[in-house]
Amino acid sequence: MDIQKDLIAEFDRECDSTRKLLNAIPEGADFSWKPHDKSMELGRLANHVADTCGNWAIHTLTTDRLDWTPDMNPTDDDSSTKAGMLAVFDQKVATAKTALAAMTPEKWDSNWKMVAGDQTWIDDTKYNVFRTWVLNHMIHHRAQLGVYLRLLGAPIPGMYGPSADQMPPAEQTATAETVAAS
């Protein structure tokens, strides 16, 4: 099994799916909207999803440590428009893909840390950080973003096959009946 090849393919697939969902944000959407007082604003969440494929991936792959301070903007490329966010996303993902292609087994086994003052928040191999804090973390927040878009009435693109918005009504009913019967 070629783990490097598999990670590159998975990162490509997940970034493609992420871009589809980011692109599904309605034009002119209010980036300050949030579904609940304790929820992130739409723009903050969307930029965080975009940044996870971008800066988080780049930082994980090209450095050994992140020293976080409270004044740091978690997403230094926050955009207040969909077009701006997608442009930054495309540029950062291209950089991340180059860094990912340059990884070696030895680099995957090396340590990566995220610290905040005297607290260590993440201390693991680059492989585990990339898998957990880039891929899984991005998928988690992408799913949250999908819920936001659903609440805004936007059609949701399929991530791992067609979504309910992409299926004809007869297939939606058949699928729902099959799930209910199981």
PDB file of C-alpha atoms in Angstrom:
ATOM      1  CA  MET A   1       0.000   0.000   0.000  1.00  0.00           C
ATOM      2  CA  ASP A   2       1.343   3.404  -0.967  1.00  0.00           C
ATOM      3  CA  ILE A   3       0.180   5.685   1.850  1.00  0.00           C
ATOM      4  CA  GLN A   4       1.556   8.796   0.150  1.00  0.00           C
ATOM      5  CA  LYS A   5      -0.374   8.055  -3.034  1.00  0.00           C
ATOM      6  CA  ASP A   6      -3.543   7.328  -1.036  1.00  0.00           C
ATOM      7  CA  LEU A   7      -3.267  10.542   1.004  1.00  0.00           C
ATOM      8  CA  ILE A   8      -2.758  12.621  -2.129  1.00  0.00           C
ATOM      9  CA  ALA A   9      -5.819  11.041  -3.748  1.00  0.00           C
ATOM     10  CA  GLU A  10      -7.906  11.514  -0.589  1.00  0.00           C
ATOM     11  CA  PHE A  11      -6.808  15.142  -0.164  1.00  0.00           C
ATOM     12  CA  ASP A  12      -7.673  15.821  -3.827  1.00  0.00           C
ATOM     13  CA  ARG A  13     -11.142  14.252  -3.446  1.00  0.00           C
ATOM     14  CA  GLU A  14     -11.932  16.016  -0.185  1.00  0.00           C
ATOM     15  CA  CYS A  15     -10.708  19.387  -1.469  1.00  0.00           C
ATOM     16  CA  ASP A  16     -12.826  18.964  -4.609  1.00  0.00           C
ATOM     17  CA  SER A  17     -15.888  18.175  -2.461  1.00  0.00           C
ATOM     18  CA  THR A  18     -15.101  21.083  -0.167  1.00  0.00           C
ATOM     19  CA  ARG A  19     -14.860  23.491  -3.092  1.00  0.00           C
ATOM     20  CA  LYS A  20     -18.246  22.261  -4.362  1.00  0.00           C
ATOM     21  CA  LEU A  21     -19.835  23.026  -1.005  1.00  0.00           C
ATOM     22  CA  LEU A  22     -18.134  26.421  -0.667  1.00  0.00           C
ATOM     23  CA  ASN A  23     -19.350  27.238  -4.175  1.00  0.00           C
ATOM     24  CA  ALA A  24     -22.903  26.312  -3.101  1.00  0.00           C
ATOM     25  CA  ILE A  25     -23.003  29.271  -0.710  1.00  0.00           C
ATOM     26  CA  PRO A  26     -25.676  31.535  -2.211  1.00  0.00           C
ATOM     27  CA  GLU A  27     -24.408  34.644  -3.988  1.00  0.00           C
ATOM     28  CA  GLY A  28     -24.752  37.608  -1.690  1.00  0.00           C
ATOM     29  CA  ALA A  29     -25.221  35.414   1.391  1.00  0.00           C
ATOM     30  CA  ASP A  30     -25.000  37.291   4.675  1.00  0.00           C
ATOM     31  CA  PHE A  31     -21.681  36.052   6.059  1.00  0.00           C
ATOM     32  CA  SER A  32     -22.682  37.353   9.503  1.00  0.00           C
ATOM     33  CA  TRP A  33     -25.717  34.998   9.671  1.00  0.00           C
ATOM     34  CA  LYS A  34     -25.655  32.180  12.201  1.00  0.00           C
ATOM     35  CA  PRO A  35     -28.344  29.640  13.066  1.00  0.00           C
ATOM     36  CA  HIS A  36     -27.917  29.950  16.840  1.00  0.00           C
ATOM     37  CA  ASP A  37     -26.286  32.314  19.321  1.00  0.00           C
ATOM     38  CA  LYS A  38     -23.626  29.697  20.114  1.00  0.00           C
ATOM     39  CA  SER A  39     -22.909  28.934  16.436  1.00  0.00           C
ATOM     40  CA  MET A  40     -20.178  30.425  14.287  1.00  0.00           C
ATOM     41  CA  GLU A  41     -21.177  33.008  11.734  1.00  0.00           C
ATOM     42  CA  LEU A  42     -21.561  31.651   8.184  1.00  0.00           C
ATOM     43  CA  GLY A  43     -18.523  33.556   6.930  1.00  0.00           C
ATOM     44  CA  ARG A  44     -16.310  32.455   9.795  1.00  0.00           C
ATOM     45  CA  LEU A  45     -17.321  28.816   9.347  1.00  0.00           C
ATOM     46  CA  ALA A  46     -16.917  28.910   5.558  1.00  0.00           C
ATOM     47  CA  ASN A  47     -13.494  30.549   5.845  1.00  0.00           C
ATOM     48  CA  HIS A  48     -12.479  27.995   8.498  1.00  0.00           C
ATOM     49  CA  VAL A  49     -13.481  25.137   6.193  1.00  0.00           C
ATOM     50  CA  ALA A  50     -11.519  26.722   3.350  1.00  0.00           C
ATOM     51  CA  ASP A  51      -8.541  27.395   5.603  1.00  0.00           C
ATOM     52  CA  THR A  52      -8.362  23.822   6.859  1.00  0.00           C
ATOM     53  CA  CYS A  53      -7.540  22.639   3.321  1.00  0.00           C
ATOM     54  CA  GLY A  54      -5.215  25.602   2.910  1.00  0.00           C
ATOM     55  CA  ASN A  55      -3.207  27.094   5.748  1.00  0.00           C
ATOM     56  CA  TRP A  56      -3.748  24.210   8.175  1.00  0.00           C
ATOM     57  CA  ALA A  57      -2.528  21.723   5.585  1.00  0.00           C
ATOM     58  CA  ILE A  58       0.397  23.920   4.532  1.00  0.00           C
ATOM     59  CA  HIS A  59       1.457  24.570   8.111  1.00  0.00           C
ATOM     60  CA  THR A  60       1.205  20.903   9.071  1.00  0.00           C
ATOM     61  CA  LEU A  61       3.197  19.770   6.051  1.00  0.00           C
ATOM     62  CA  THR A  62       5.913  22.444   6.050  1.00  0.00           C
ATOM     63  CA  THR A  63       6.603  23.229   9.730  1.00  0.00           C
ATOM     64  CA  ASP A  64       7.063  21.302  12.949  1.00  0.00           C
ATOM     65  CA  ARG A  65       5.273  23.626  15.330  1.00  0.00           C
ATOM     66  CA  LEU A  66       2.595  26.263  15.632  1.00  0.00           C
ATOM     67  CA  ASP A  67       2.842  28.695  18.540  1.00  0.00           C
ATOM     68  CA  TRP A  68      -0.680  30.010  18.926  1.00  0.00           C
ATOM     69  CA  THR A  69      -1.396  33.309  20.639  1.00  0.00           C
ATOM     70  CA  PRO A  70      -4.841  34.772  21.419  1.00  0.00           C
ATOM     71  CA  ASP A  71      -4.285  37.673  19.026  1.00  0.00           C
ATOM     72  CA  MET A  72      -3.715  35.345  16.063  1.00  0.00           C
ATOM     73  CA  ASN A  73      -6.439  35.267  13.452  1.00  0.00           C
ATOM     74  CA  PRO A  74      -7.097  31.537  12.932  1.00  0.00           C
ATOM     75  CA  THR A  75      -7.740  32.267   9.275  1.00  0.00           C
ATOM     76  CA  ASP A  76      -5.440  35.011   8.086  1.00  0.00           C
ATOM     77  CA  ASP A  77      -7.117  35.052   4.697  1.00  0.00           C
ATOM     78  CA  ASP A  78     -10.702  35.643   5.842  1.00  0.00           C
ATOM     79  CA  SER A  79     -12.818  36.819   2.975  1.00  0.00           C
ATOM     80  CA  SER A  80     -16.169  38.520   3.244  1.00  0.00           C
ATOM     81  CA  THR A  81     -17.290  37.281  -0.182  1.00  0.00           C
ATOM     82  CA  LYS A  82     -17.697  33.889  -1.740  1.00  0.00           C
ATOM     83  CA  ALA A  83     -15.573  34.871  -4.751  1.00  0.00           C
ATOM     84  CA  GLY A  84     -12.736  36.081  -2.538  1.00  0.00           C
ATOM     85  CA  MET A  85     -12.867  32.984  -0.381  1.00  0.00           C
ATOM     86  CA  LEU A  86     -12.812  30.647  -3.403  1.00  0.00           C
ATOM     87  CA  ALA A  87      -9.841  32.489  -4.926  1.00  0.00           C
ATOM     88  CA  VAL A  88      -7.843  32.149  -1.687  1.00  0.00           C
ATOM     89  CA  PHE A  89      -8.976  28.527  -1.332  1.00  0.00           C
ATOM     90  CA  ASP A  90      -7.755  27.635  -4.840  1.00  0.00           C
ATOM     91  CA  GLN A  91      -4.378  29.308  -4.287  1.00  0.00           C
ATOM     92  CA  LYS A  92      -3.792  27.750  -0.853  1.00  0.00           C
ATOM     93  CA  VAL A  93      -4.914  24.263  -1.905  1.00  0.00           C
ATOM     94  CA  ALA A  94      -2.466  24.385  -4.832  1.00  0.00           C
ATOM     95  CA  THR A  95       0.327  25.244  -2.387  1.00  0.00           C
ATOM     96  CA  ALA A  96      -0.786  22.483  -0.014  1.00  0.00           C
ATOM     97  CA  LYS A  97      -0.820  19.930  -2.841  1.00  0.00           C
ATOM     98  CA  THR A  98       2.780  20.817  -3.706  1.00  0.00           C
ATOM     99  CA  ALA A  99       3.809  20.414  -0.067  1.00  0.00           C
ATOM    100  CA  LEU A 100       1.910  17.125   0.185  1.00  0.00           C
ATOM    101  CA  ALA A 101       3.654  15.745  -2.907  1.00  0.00           C
ATOM    102  CA  ALA A 102       7.023  16.542  -1.293  1.00  0.00           C
ATOM    103  CA  MET A 103       6.357  14.505   1.855  1.00  0.00           C
ATOM    104  CA  THR A 104       8.479  11.433   2.580  1.00  0.00           C
ATOM    105  CA  PRO A 105       7.920   8.550   5.036  1.00  0.00           C
ATOM    106  CA  GLU A 106      10.485  10.131   7.350  1.00  0.00           C
ATOM    107  CA  LYS A 107       8.659  13.455   7.304  1.00  0.00           C
ATOM    108  CA  TRP A 108       5.332  11.746   8.036  1.00  0.00           C
ATOM    109  CA  ASP A 109       6.878  10.177  11.142  1.00  0.00           C
ATOM    110  CA  SER A 110       8.289  13.478  12.414  1.00  0.00           C
ATOM    111  CA  ASN A 111       6.628  15.339  15.277  1.00  0.00           C
ATOM    112  CA  TRP A 112       4.290  18.319  14.973  1.00  0.00           C
ATOM    113  CA  LYS A 113       3.133  20.437  17.884  1.00  0.00           C
ATOM    114  CA  MET A 114       0.631  23.176  18.463  1.00  0.00           C
ATOM    115  CA  VAL A 115       1.218  25.076  21.660  1.00  0.00           C
ATOM    116  CA  ALA A 116      -0.453  28.009  23.350  1.00  0.00           C
ATOM    117  CA  GLY A 117       1.853  29.477  25.953  1.00  0.00           C
ATOM    118  CA  ASP A 118       2.780  26.644  28.291  1.00  0.00           C
ATOM    119  CA  GLN A 119      -0.067  24.390  27.096  1.00  0.00           C
ATOM    120  CA  THR A 120       0.432  21.805  24.380  1.00  0.00           C
ATOM    121  CA  TRP A 121      -2.762  21.351  22.386  1.00  0.00           C
ATOM    122  CA  ILE A 122      -1.498  18.958  19.725  1.00  0.00           C
ATOM    123  CA  ASP A 123       1.600  16.745  19.927  1.00  0.00           C
ATOM    124  CA  ASP A 124       1.640  13.948  17.367  1.00  0.00           C
ATOM    125  CA  THR A 125       3.219  12.713  14.150  1.00  0.00           C
ATOM    126  CA  LYS A 126       2.658  14.809  11.038  1.00  0.00           C
ATOM    127  CA  TYR A 127       0.752  11.863   9.585  1.00  0.00           C
ATOM    128  CA  ASN A 128      -1.727  11.811  12.487  1.00  0.00           C
ATOM    129  CA  VAL A 129      -2.020  15.597  12.545  1.00  0.00           C
ATOM    130  CA  PHE A 130      -2.686  15.680   8.797  1.00  0.00           C
ATOM    131  CA  ARG A 131      -5.253  12.876   9.046  1.00  0.00           C
ATOM    132  CA  THR A 132      -7.029  14.272  12.154  1.00  0.00           C
ATOM    133  CA  TRP A 133      -6.567  18.050  12.092  1.00  0.00           C
ATOM    134  CA  VAL A 134      -6.599  18.587   8.336  1.00  0.00           C
ATOM    135  CA  LEU A 135      -8.746  15.873   6.712  1.00  0.00           C
ATOM    136  CA  ASN A 136     -11.124  14.838   9.508  1.00  0.00           C
ATOM    137  CA  HIS A 137     -11.380  18.362  10.916  1.00  0.00           C
ATOM    138  CA  MET A 138     -12.216  19.767   7.482  1.00  0.00           C
ATOM    139  CA  ILE A 139     -14.863  17.082   6.834  1.00  0.00           C
ATOM    140  CA  HIS A 140     -16.431  17.770  10.246  1.00  0.00           C
ATOM    141  CA  HIS A 141     -16.768  21.506   9.637  1.00  0.00           C
ATOM    142  CA  ARG A 142     -17.798  20.953   6.016  1.00  0.00           C
ATOM    143  CA  ALA A 143     -20.753  18.944   7.330  1.00  0.00           C
ATOM    144  CA  GLN A 144     -21.646  21.828   9.641  1.00  0.00           C
ATOM    145  CA  LEU A 145     -21.521  24.172   6.672  1.00  0.00           C
ATOM    146  CA  GLY A 146     -23.863  21.843   4.783  1.00  0.00           C
ATOM    147  CA  VAL A 147     -26.408  22.196   7.580  1.00  0.00           C
ATOM    148  CA  TYR A 148     -26.085  25.988   7.434  1.00  0.00           C
ATOM    149  CA  LEU A 149     -26.698  25.934   3.682  1.00  0.00           C
ATOM    150  CA  ARG A 150     -29.698  23.632   4.104  1.00  0.00           C
ATOM    151  CA  LEU A 151     -31.164  26.051   6.655  1.00  0.00           C
ATOM    152  CA  LEU A 152     -30.638  28.880   4.161  1.00  0.00           C
ATOM    153  CA  GLY A 153     -32.549  26.884   1.527  1.00  0.00           C
ATOM    154  CA  ALA A 154     -29.515  26.355  -0.705  1.00  0.00           C
ATOM    155  CA  PRO A 155     -29.231  23.099  -2.679  1.00  0.00           C
ATOM    156  CA  ILE A 156     -26.496  20.850  -1.328  1.00  0.00           C
ATOM    157  CA  PRO A 157     -24.074  19.227  -3.789  1.00  0.00           C
ATOM    158  CA  GLY A 158     -23.239  15.566  -3.303  1.00  0.00           C
ATOM    159  CA  MET A 159     -20.014  14.740  -1.540  1.00  0.00           C
ATOM    160  CA  TYR A 160     -19.891  10.940  -1.890  1.00  0.00           C
ATOM    161  CA  GLY A 161     -22.579  10.484  -4.492  1.00  0.00           C
ATOM    162  CA  PRO A 162     -25.659  12.508  -5.335  1.00  0.00           C
ATOM    163  CA  SER A 163     -27.392  14.538  -2.639  1.00  0.00           C
ATOM    164  CA  ALA A 164     -31.150  14.618  -2.208  1.00  0.00           C
ATOM    165  CA  ASP A 165     -31.097  17.882  -4.169  1.00  0.00           C
ATOM    166  CA  GLN A 166     -29.553  16.102  -7.152  1.00  0.00           C
ATOM    167  CA  MET A 167     -31.860  13.071  -7.215  1.00  0.00           C
ATOM    168  CA  PRO A 168     -35.208  12.977  -9.008  1.00  0.00           C
ATOM    169  CA  PRO A 169     -38.154  12.919  -6.543  1.00  0.00           C
ATOM    170  CA  ALA A 170     -39.007   9.267  -7.354  1.00  0.00           C
ATOM    171  CA  GLU A 171     -35.476   8.183  -6.397  1.00  0.00           C
ATOM    172  CA  GLN A 172     -35.625  10.252  -3.186  1.00  0.00           C
ATOM    173  CA  THR A 173     -38.808   8.428  -2.140  1.00  0.00           C
ATOM    174  CA  ALA A 174     -37.370   5.013  -3.036  1.00  0.00           C
ATOM    175  CA  THR A 175     -34.189   5.776  -1.101  1.00  0.00           C
ATOM    176  CA  ALA A 176     -36.143   6.978   1.961  1.00  0.00           C
ATOM    177  CA  GLU A 177     -38.315   3.839   1.880  1.00  0.00           C
ATOM    178  CA  THR A 178     -35.243   1.599   1.618  1.00  0.00           C
ATOM    179  CA  VAL A 179     -33.628   3.316   4.613  1.00  0.00           C
ATOM    180  CA  ALA A 180     -36.847   3.122   6.647  1.00  0.00           C
ATOM    181  CA  ALA A 181     -37.202  -0.598   5.908  1.00  0.00           C
ATOM    182  CA  SER A 182     -33.686  -1.435   7.082  1.00  0.00           C
TER     183      SER A 182
END
